[in-house]
CSV table of C-alpha atoms in Angstrom, one decimal:
chain,number,residue,atom,x,y,z
A,1,MET,CA,260.5,94.8,91.6
A,2,LYS,CA,262.4,93.2,88.7
A,3,LEU,CA,262.4,94.6,85.2
A,4,ALA,CA,260.5,91.5,84.0
A,5,GLU,CA,257.7,92.3,86.5
A,6,TYR,CA,257.4,95.8,85.2
A,7,PHE,CA,256.9,94.4,81.6
A,8,ASN,CA,254.3,91.9,82.9
A,9,ALA,CA,252.4,94.8,84.6
A,10,PHE,CA,252.7,96.9,81.4
A,11,LEU,CA,251.2,94.1,79.4
A,12,VAL,CA,248.3,93.5,81.8
A,13,ASN,CA,247.5,97.1,82.5
A,14,VAL,CA,248.2,98.8,79.2
A,15,VAL,CA,248.6,96.4,76.3
A,16,ASN,CA,246.5,93.3,76.7
A,17,LEU,CA,242.8,93.4,75.7
A,18,ASN,CA,240.9,92.9,79.0
A,19,GLN,CA,238.8,89.8,79.6
A,20,THR,CA,235.5,91.7,79.6
A,21,ARG,CA,236.1,92.9,76.1
A,22,ILE,CA,237.2,89.4,75.0
A,23,ASP,CA,234.0,87.9,76.5
A,24,THR,CA,231.9,90.5,74.7
A,25,LEU,CA,233.7,89.9,71.4
A,26,LYS,CA,233.1,86.1,71.7
A,27,ALA,CA,229.4,86.6,72.5
A,28,ARG,CA,229.0,88.9,69.5
A,29,VAL,CA,230.8,86.4,67.3
A,30,ASP,CA,228.6,83.5,68.6
A,31,ALA,CA,225.5,85.5,67.7
A,32,ILE,CA,226.8,86.3,64.2
A,33,VAL,CA,227.6,82.6,63.6
A,34,MET,CA,224.2,81.6,64.8
A,35,ALA,CA,222.6,84.1,62.4
A,36,ILE,CA,224.7,82.8,59.4
A,37,GLU,CA,223.6,79.3,60.3
A,38,GLY,CA,220.1,80.4,59.6
A,39,PHE,CA,220.7,82.4,56.4
A,40,ASP,CA,219.3,81.3,53.1
A,41,VAL,CA,221.9,79.2,51.2
A,42,TYR,CA,224.6,79.9,53.7
A,43,SER,CA,222.9,77.5,56.1
A,44,GLU,CA,223.5,74.8,53.5
A,45,ILE,CA,227.1,75.5,52.5
A,46,LEU,CA,228.6,76.6,55.8
A,47,ILE,CA,231.2,74.1,57.1
A,48,ASP,CA,232.7,75.9,60.1
A,49,THR,CA,233.9,79.2,61.4
A,50,THR,CA,237.2,80.0,63.1
A,51,PRO,CA,238.8,83.1,64.6
A,52,GLN,CA,241.6,84.5,62.5
A,53,GLY,CA,243.9,87.5,62.5
A,54,SER,CA,245.1,89.0,65.8
A,55,TRP,CA,242.2,87.3,67.6
A,56,GLY,CA,243.0,83.9,66.3
A,57,HIS,CA,246.8,84.4,66.8
A,58,ARG,CA,246.2,85.6,70.4
A,59,THR,CA,248.0,88.9,69.7
A,60,ILE,CA,245.0,91.2,69.9
A,61,ILE,CA,245.7,94.3,72.0
A,62,LYS,CA,243.8,97.2,73.5
A,63,PRO,CA,243.1,100.0,71.0
A,64,ALA,CA,245.7,102.8,71.3
A,65,GLY,CA,243.8,105.2,69.0
A,66,ILE,CA,241.3,107.9,69.9
A,67,SER,CA,238.3,105.9,68.7
A,68,GLY,CA,239.0,103.2,71.3
A,69,SER,CA,237.7,100.5,68.9
A,70,PHE,CA,239.4,97.4,67.5
A,71,ASP,CA,238.6,94.7,64.9
A,72,ALA,CA,238.5,90.9,64.9
A,73,ASP,CA,238.4,88.5,62.0
A,74,VAL,CA,236.2,85.4,61.6
A,75,VAL,CA,236.6,83.0,58.6
A,76,ALA,CA,233.5,81.3,57.4
A,77,PHE,CA,234.5,78.1,55.6
A,78,VAL,CA,232.0,77.1,53.0
A,79,THR,CA,231.6,74.4,50.3
A,80,PRO,CA,231.5,75.7,46.7
A,81,HIS,CA,228.2,76.9,45.3
A,82,ASP,CA,228.0,75.9,41.7
A,83,GLY,CA,225.7,78.9,40.8
A,84,TRP,CA,227.9,81.6,42.3
A,85,ALA,CA,230.7,83.7,41.0
A,86,PRO,CA,233.4,84.7,43.6
A,87,ALA,CA,231.8,88.0,44.4
A,88,ASP,CA,228.4,86.4,45.1
A,89,TYR,CA,229.7,84.8,48.3
A,90,ILE,CA,230.2,88.3,49.8
A,91,ASP,CA,227.2,90.0,48.1
A,92,HIS,CA,224.8,87.2,49.2
A,93,LEU,CA,226.2,87.3,52.8
A,94,TYR,CA,225.9,91.1,52.9
A,95,ASP,CA,222.3,90.9,51.6
A,96,GLN,CA,221.4,88.4,54.3
A,97,PHE,CA,222.8,90.6,57.1
A,98,LYS,CA,221.2,93.7,55.6
A,99,SER,CA,217.8,92.0,55.8
A,100,HIS,CA,218.4,90.9,59.4
A,101,GLY,CA,216.8,93.1,62.0
A,102,THR,CA,219.9,93.0,64.3
A,103,TYR,CA,222.5,93.8,61.7
A,104,SER,CA,220.8,95.8,59.0
A,105,ASP,CA,222.3,99.1,60.3
A,106,LYS,CA,225.7,97.6,61.2
A,107,VAL,CA,226.8,95.8,58.1
A,108,THR,CA,229.0,96.9,55.2
A,109,ARG,CA,231.0,95.0,52.6
A,110,LYS,CA,234.6,95.2,51.6
A,111,THR,CA,236.7,93.5,49.0
A,112,ARG,CA,237.2,90.2,50.9
A,113,CYS,CA,234.7,90.4,53.8
A,114,VAL,CA,231.5,91.6,55.3
A,115,THR,CA,232.0,93.9,58.3
A,116,ILE,CA,229.7,94.2,61.3
A,117,GLN,CA,230.4,97.4,63.1
A,118,TYR,CA,229.5,97.9,66.8
A,119,ALA,CA,229.6,101.6,67.5
A,120,ASN,CA,232.4,102.6,70.0
A,121,GLU,CA,233.2,98.9,70.6
A,122,PHE,CA,234.8,96.9,67.8
A,123,SER,CA,234.1,95.6,64.3
A,124,ILE,CA,234.0,92.0,63.2
A,125,ASP,CA,235.1,91.0,59.7
A,126,VAL,CA,233.4,87.9,58.4
A,127,VAL,CA,235.6,86.4,55.6
A,128,PRO,CA,234.0,83.7,53.3
A,129,CYS,CA,236.5,81.0,52.4
A,130,ILE,CA,235.7,78.3,49.9
A,131,ARG,CA,237.1,74.9,50.9
A,132,ARG,CA,237.6,72.4,48.1
A,133,SER,CA,238.4,68.8,48.9
A,134,SER,CA,239.5,65.9,46.8
A,135,ILE,CA,241.1,62.5,47.4
A,136,TRP,CA,244.5,64.2,46.8
A,137,GLU,CA,244.2,67.5,48.7
A,138,THR,CA,242.2,70.2,50.3
A,139,THR,CA,242.6,73.8,49.3
A,140,GLU,CA,241.0,77.0,50.6
A,141,TRP,CA,240.2,80.1,48.6
A,142,ILE,CA,239.3,83.6,49.8
A,143,VAL,CA,237.0,85.5,47.5
A,144,ASN,CA,237.9,89.0,46.1
A,145,ARG,CA,234.6,90.8,45.4
A,146,LYS,CA,236.3,93.8,43.6
A,147,ASP,CA,238.0,91.6,41.0
A,148,ASP,CA,235.5,88.8,41.2
A,149,ILE,CA,238.2,86.2,41.6
A,150,GLU,CA,239.4,83.6,44.1
A,151,GLU,CA,242.7,83.8,45.9
A,152,GLN,CA,244.2,80.8,47.5
A,153,ALA,CA,244.7,81.0,51.2
A,154,ASN,CA,245.6,78.8,54.3
A,155,PRO,CA,244.3,80.8,57.3
A,156,ASP,CA,244.3,77.9,59.8
A,157,GLY,CA,247.7,76.7,58.5
A,158,TYR,CA,249.1,80.1,59.3
A,159,THR,CA,247.6,80.2,62.8
A,160,GLU,CA,249.0,76.7,63.6
A,161,TRP,CA,252.5,77.8,62.3
A,162,PHE,CA,252.5,80.9,64.5
A,163,LEU,CA,251.3,79.2,67.6
A,164,GLN,CA,253.9,76.5,67.1
A,165,GLN,CA,256.6,79.2,66.9
A,166,ASN,CA,255.4,80.4,70.2
A,167,THR,CA,255.9,77.0,71.8
A,168,TYR,CA,259.6,77.1,70.9
A,169,VAL,CA,260.3,80.1,73.2
A,170,GLY,CA,258.1,79.1,76.2
A,171,ASN,CA,255.8,81.1,78.5
A,172,ASN,CA,254.0,82.7,75.5
A,173,GLN,CA,257.0,85.1,75.1
A,174,LEU,CA,256.4,85.4,71.3
A,175,LEU,CA,252.8,86.4,71.9
A,176,LYS,CA,253.9,89.0,74.4
A,177,VAL,CA,256.6,90.5,72.2
A,178,VAL,CA,254.3,90.8,69.2
A,179,ARG,CA,251.7,92.5,71.4
A,180,ILE,CA,254.3,95.0,72.7
A,181,LEU,CA,255.5,95.8,69.1
A,182,LYS,CA,251.9,96.3,67.9
A,183,TYR,CA,251.3,98.6,70.8
A,184,LEU,CA,254.4,100.6,70.0
A,185,ARG,CA,253.4,100.8,66.4
A,186,ASP,CA,249.9,102.1,67.3
A,187,PHE,CA,251.0,104.4,70.1
A,188,LYS,CA,254.2,106.0,68.6
A,189,LEU,CA,253.0,106.1,64.9
A,190,THR,CA,256.7,106.1,63.8
A,191,PHE,CA,256.5,103.0,61.6
A,192,SER,CA,253.8,101.3,59.5
A,193,ALA,CA,253.3,97.6,59.1
A,194,LYS,CA,250.1,95.6,58.9
A,195,SER,CA,249.7,93.2,61.9
A,196,ILE,CA,249.9,90.1,59.7
A,197,VAL,CA,253.2,91.4,58.2
A,198,LEU,CA,254.7,92.3,61.6
A,199,THR,CA,253.6,89.0,63.1
A,200,THR,CA,255.1,87.0,60.3
A,201,LEU,CA,258.4,88.9,60.3
A,202,VAL,CA,258.7,88.4,64.0
A,203,GLY,CA,257.6,84.7,63.9
A,204,GLN,CA,260.1,83.9,61.3
A,205,ARG,CA,262.9,85.0,63.6
A,206,ILE,CA,262.1,82.0,65.8
A,207,SER,CA,263.3,78.4,65.4
A,208,TRP,CA,263.1,75.2,67.3
A,209,PHE,CA,266.7,75.8,68.4
A,210,ASP,CA,265.3,78.5,70.7
A,211,ASP,CA,263.8,75.7,72.9
A,212,LEU,CA,267.4,74.9,73.9
A,213,GLY,CA,268.6,78.3,74.8
A,214,ASN,CA,267.8,81.1,77.3
A,215,GLU,CA,267.3,84.1,74.9
A,216,PHE,CA,263.6,84.1,75.8
A,217,ALA,CA,264.0,83.7,79.6
A,218,ASP,CA,261.6,86.6,80.4
A,219,THR,CA,259.8,89.3,78.5
A,220,PRO,CA,262.4,92.0,78.4
A,221,THR,CA,265.0,89.4,77.3
A,222,ALA,CA,262.7,88.1,74.6
A,223,LEU,CA,261.9,91.6,73.3
A,224,ARG,CA,265.7,92.4,73.1
A,225,THR,CA,266.3,89.1,71.3
A,226,VAL,CA,263.6,89.7,68.7
A,227,ILE,CA,264.5,93.3,68.1
A,228,LYS,CA,268.2,92.3,67.5
A,229,ARG,CA,267.2,89.5,65.1
A,230,LEU,CA,264.6,91.6,63.3
A,231,ASP,CA,267.1,94.5,62.9
A,232,ALA,CA,269.7,92.1,61.4
A,233,TYR,CA,267.2,90.9,58.9
A,234,LEU,CA,266.0,94.4,57.9
A,235,GLN,CA,269.6,95.6,57.5
A,236,GLN,CA,270.2,92.7,55.1
A,237,HIS,CA,267.1,93.8,53.0
A,238,PRO,CA,267.2,97.5,52.2
A,239,ASP,CA,264.6,96.8,49.6
A,240,MET,CA,261.2,95.6,50.7
A,241,PRO,CA,261.1,91.8,50.7
A,242,GLU,CA,258.1,89.7,49.9
A,243,VAL,CA,256.4,88.4,53.1
A,244,ALA,CA,254.4,85.3,52.5
A,245,ASN,CA,252.3,82.9,54.5
A,246,PRO,CA,254.9,80.3,55.7
A,247,LYS,CA,252.3,77.6,55.0
A,248,LEU,CA,251.5,78.9,51.5
A,249,PRO,CA,254.4,80.6,49.7
A,250,SER,CA,252.1,82.0,47.0
A,251,GLY,CA,250.0,83.8,49.7
A,252,LEU,CA,251.8,87.2,49.9
A,253,PHE,CA,250.9,89.6,52.7
A,254,THR,CA,252.7,92.6,51.2
A,255,GLY,CA,250.2,93.5,48.5
A,256,LYS,CA,249.4,96.9,50.1
A,257,TRP,CA,252.8,97.5,51.6
A,258,ASP,CA,255.3,99.6,49.6
A,259,GLN,CA,258.9,100.7,49.9
A,260,ASP,CA,258.0,103.9,51.9
A,261,LYS,CA,256.0,102.0,54.5
A,262,TYR,CA,258.8,99.4,54.7
A,263,SER,CA,261.4,102.1,55.0
A,264,SER,CA,259.6,103.4,58.1
A,265,CYS,CA,260.4,100.1,59.8
A,266,HIS,CA,263.9,99.9,58.4
A,267,SER,CA,266.5,102.2,59.8
A,268,GLN,CA,269.8,102.3,58.0
A,269,PRO,CA,272.9,102.4,60.3
A,270,ALA,CA,274.7,105.7,60.4
A,271,PRO,CA,277.7,105.9,58.1
A,272,ARG,CA,281.1,105.6,59.8
A,273,LYS,CA,283.2,108.6,60.0
A,274,PRO,CA,286.5,108.4,58.2
A,275,ALA,CA,289.4,107.4,60.4
């Protein structure tokens, strides 16, 4: 058996989220969306929903922790409601779920989302996102309940960017590498990086030139290529860099990252001994 075949077996048997769980997740999300479509007010302002985060980026993995649970993100795009402050979008959605017989004991609210928790399975974060359109542009805004403000975002733009990066290397090698790195993070617990930060740093190491080369010929080769490029980048940045949405430079992903967490991902080369 070739080394590449071992990596593929490792992905299938250990890393990748199995199809049964994916099907269950999709069924739960479909039910949640159907419920939102019937909610007071939200039924009138809801535009669309779309998977985001690891689920939308196709980098979701089996949980490596003791709990055995994982989470998935769904963005609910809505039109602006003239009578609401930013926090109202989350508070109203929470109230509607709380009064719903199916979700009353499963719902909590966080700063930017409402969370539906399925015990010993997974949680689903529903993220309200206001979409404003004019003849000149369309902008999207995540709401921050804690500070009662809007924060500009571009969730679909990011997903399109990442999946485009994946096409440059072929055979979904970028997706496979990100999944392996996320598994190593969760299993070894020797470095700390949010999935969106790790996914962005890895995705930015890819360019359209890779479509012309053979540095992503198979999964072990792709992993080696990404690790070398990522290491070179980290060595050039001993201080934590800002990691932003490539499709929205003002959308920083490093808000809760700090130098200590960054340093856990950044290993300085050993000093050379004097000749």
